[in-house]
Coordinates of C-alpha atoms in Angstrom, one line a residue:
X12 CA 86.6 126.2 174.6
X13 CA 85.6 122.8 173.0
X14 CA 84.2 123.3 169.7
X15 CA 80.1 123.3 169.2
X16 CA 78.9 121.0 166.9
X17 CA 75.6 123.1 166.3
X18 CA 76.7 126.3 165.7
X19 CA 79.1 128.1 163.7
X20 CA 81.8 129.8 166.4
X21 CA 80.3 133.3 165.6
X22 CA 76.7 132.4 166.5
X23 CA 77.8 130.2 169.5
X24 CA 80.1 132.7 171.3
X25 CA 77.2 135.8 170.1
X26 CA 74.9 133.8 171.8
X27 CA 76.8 133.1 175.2
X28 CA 77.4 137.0 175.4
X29 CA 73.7 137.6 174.9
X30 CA 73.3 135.0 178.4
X31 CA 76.1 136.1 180.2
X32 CA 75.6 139.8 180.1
X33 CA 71.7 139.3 180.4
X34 CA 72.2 137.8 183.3
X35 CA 74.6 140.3 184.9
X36 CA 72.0 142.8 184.8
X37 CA 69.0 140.2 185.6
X38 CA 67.1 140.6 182.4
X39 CA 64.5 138.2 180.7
X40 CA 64.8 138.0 176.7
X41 CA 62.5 136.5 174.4
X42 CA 62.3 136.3 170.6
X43 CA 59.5 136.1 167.9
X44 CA 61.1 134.8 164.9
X45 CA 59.6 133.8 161.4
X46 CA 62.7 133.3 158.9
X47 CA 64.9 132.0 161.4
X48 CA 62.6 129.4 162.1
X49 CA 63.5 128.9 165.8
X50 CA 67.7 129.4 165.1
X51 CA 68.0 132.5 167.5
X52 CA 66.4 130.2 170.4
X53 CA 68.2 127.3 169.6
X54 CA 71.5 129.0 169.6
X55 CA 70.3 130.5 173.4
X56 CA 69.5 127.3 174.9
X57 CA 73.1 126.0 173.6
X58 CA 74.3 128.2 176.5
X59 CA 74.8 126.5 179.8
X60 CA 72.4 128.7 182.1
X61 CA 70.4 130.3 179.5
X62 CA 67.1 129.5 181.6
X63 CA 68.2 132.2 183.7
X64 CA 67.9 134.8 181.2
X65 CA 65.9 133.1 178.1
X66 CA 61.9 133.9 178.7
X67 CA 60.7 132.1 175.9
X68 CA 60.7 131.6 172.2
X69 CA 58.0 132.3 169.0
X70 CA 58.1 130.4 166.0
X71 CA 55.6 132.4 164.2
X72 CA 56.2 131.2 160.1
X73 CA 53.3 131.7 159.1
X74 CA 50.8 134.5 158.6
X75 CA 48.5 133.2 160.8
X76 CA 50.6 132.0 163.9
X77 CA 51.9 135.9 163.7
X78 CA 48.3 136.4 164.4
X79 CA 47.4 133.6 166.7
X80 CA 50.4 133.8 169.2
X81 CA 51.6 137.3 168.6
X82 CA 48.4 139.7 168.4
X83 CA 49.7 140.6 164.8
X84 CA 46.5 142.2 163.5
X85 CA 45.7 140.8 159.6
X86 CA 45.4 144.8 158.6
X87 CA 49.2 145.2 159.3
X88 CA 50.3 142.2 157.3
X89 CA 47.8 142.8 154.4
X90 CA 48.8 146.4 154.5
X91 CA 52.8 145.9 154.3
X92 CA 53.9 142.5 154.1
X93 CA 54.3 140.2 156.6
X94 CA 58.1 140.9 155.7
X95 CA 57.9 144.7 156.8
X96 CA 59.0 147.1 159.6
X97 CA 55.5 147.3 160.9
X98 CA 55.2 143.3 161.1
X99 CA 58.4 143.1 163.0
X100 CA 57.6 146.1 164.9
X101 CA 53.9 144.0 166.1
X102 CA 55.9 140.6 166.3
X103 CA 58.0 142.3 169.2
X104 CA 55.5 144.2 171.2
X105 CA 53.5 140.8 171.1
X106 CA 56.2 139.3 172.3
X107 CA 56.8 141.3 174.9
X108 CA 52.8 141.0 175.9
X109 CA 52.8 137.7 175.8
X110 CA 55.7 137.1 177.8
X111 CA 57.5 137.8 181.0
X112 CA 60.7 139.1 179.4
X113 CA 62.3 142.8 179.6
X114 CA 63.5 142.8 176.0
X115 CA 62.4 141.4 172.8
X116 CA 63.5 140.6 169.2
X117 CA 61.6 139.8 166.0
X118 CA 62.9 138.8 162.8
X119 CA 60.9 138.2 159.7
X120 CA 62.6 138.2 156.0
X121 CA 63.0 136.0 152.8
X122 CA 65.7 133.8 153.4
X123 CA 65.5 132.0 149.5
X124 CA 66.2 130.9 147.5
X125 CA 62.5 131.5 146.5
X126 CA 59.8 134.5 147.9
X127 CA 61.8 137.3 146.6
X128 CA 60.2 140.2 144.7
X129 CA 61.7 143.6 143.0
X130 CA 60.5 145.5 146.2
X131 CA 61.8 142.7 148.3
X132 CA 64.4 140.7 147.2
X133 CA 65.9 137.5 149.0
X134 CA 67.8 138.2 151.6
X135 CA 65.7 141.0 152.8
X136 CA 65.3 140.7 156.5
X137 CA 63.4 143.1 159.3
X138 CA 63.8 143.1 163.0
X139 CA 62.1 144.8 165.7
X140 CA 63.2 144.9 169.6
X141 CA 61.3 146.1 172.0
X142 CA 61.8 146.8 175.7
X143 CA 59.0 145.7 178.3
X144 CA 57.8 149.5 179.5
X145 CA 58.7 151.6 176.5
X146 CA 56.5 153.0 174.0
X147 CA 59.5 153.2 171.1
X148 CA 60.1 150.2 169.3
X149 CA 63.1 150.0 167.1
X150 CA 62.4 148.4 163.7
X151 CA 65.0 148.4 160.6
X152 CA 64.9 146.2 157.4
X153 CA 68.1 144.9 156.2
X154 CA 69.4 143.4 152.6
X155 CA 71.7 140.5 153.6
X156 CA 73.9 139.2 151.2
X157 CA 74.4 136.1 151.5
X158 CA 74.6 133.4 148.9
X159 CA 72.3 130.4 150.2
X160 CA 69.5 130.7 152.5
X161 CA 71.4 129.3 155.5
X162 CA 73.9 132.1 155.2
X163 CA 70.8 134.5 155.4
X164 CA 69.8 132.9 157.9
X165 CA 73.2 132.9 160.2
X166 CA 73.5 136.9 159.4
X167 CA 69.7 137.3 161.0
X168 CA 70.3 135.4 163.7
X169 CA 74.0 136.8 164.5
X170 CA 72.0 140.4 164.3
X171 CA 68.8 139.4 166.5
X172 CA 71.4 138.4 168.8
X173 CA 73.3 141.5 169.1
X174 CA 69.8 143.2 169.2
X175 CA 69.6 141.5 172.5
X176 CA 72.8 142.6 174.3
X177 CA 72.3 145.1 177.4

């Protein structure tokens, strides 16, 4: 396979797994993603035929567009964090409302080099996936370790993705 010039190998081949396997079983995927800034969707739509599995994507950055376009209610952020199991957790169930997809994964975290505190350092990451018809949500947080923010980055996405195989 030809090189991408996008995507680090990893990411690429992660992501055509995610659309291949998707679409064996004919399931939908979308993503809610703050750290990752649109990176999980991006690496998706690099896959020939990922319209046949990819739903739809949620840049939600900010406080307020986790609000706005996800249903996030302002008590849960003010109350844990907007980096928090319980933001990820609402980031994926909006997803899944506010979207025709099966399965969904949310990432929120402090990528750096900046935003880190004692509690929650850089590199601290939470996802959430939820599955269109079940109550439980899964949400874990996760201290990454990588060394610049677009190594963070590339470790959250690679595990969104593999959040999102069948």
């Amino acid at each position: 396979m030809a090189a991408n010039p996008f995507f680090p190998e990893d990411l690429y081949e992660l992501a055509r797994r995610v659309i291949e396997e998707n679409k064996a079983v004919g399931r939908m995927v979308s993503v809610a993603e703050s750290c990752t800034g649109g990176l999980v969707c991006a690496a998706l739509t690099e896959i020939p035929g990922s319209s046949a599995v990819l739903d739809r994507g949620f840049v939600t950055y900010s406080n307020e567009a986790k609000m706005e376009m996800l249903g996030v209610h302002s008590d849960i952020i003010d109350s844990f964090g907007a980096v928090s199991p319980a933001t990820a957790w609402a980031m994926a169930q909006g997803a899944i409302a506010k979207s025709r997809a099966d399965v969904s994964v949310a990432i929120s975290g402090i990528a750096g080099p900046d935003g880190g505190s004692e509690m929650k350092p850089v590199g601290t990451v939470v996802f959430a996936c939820a599955r269109r018809g079940e109550e439980e949500i899964n949400a874990e947080q996760k201290l990454l370790d990588g060394k610049s923010r677009a190594e963070i980055r590339h470790q959250a996405a690679i595990i969104a993705l593999e959040l999102l195989l069948p």
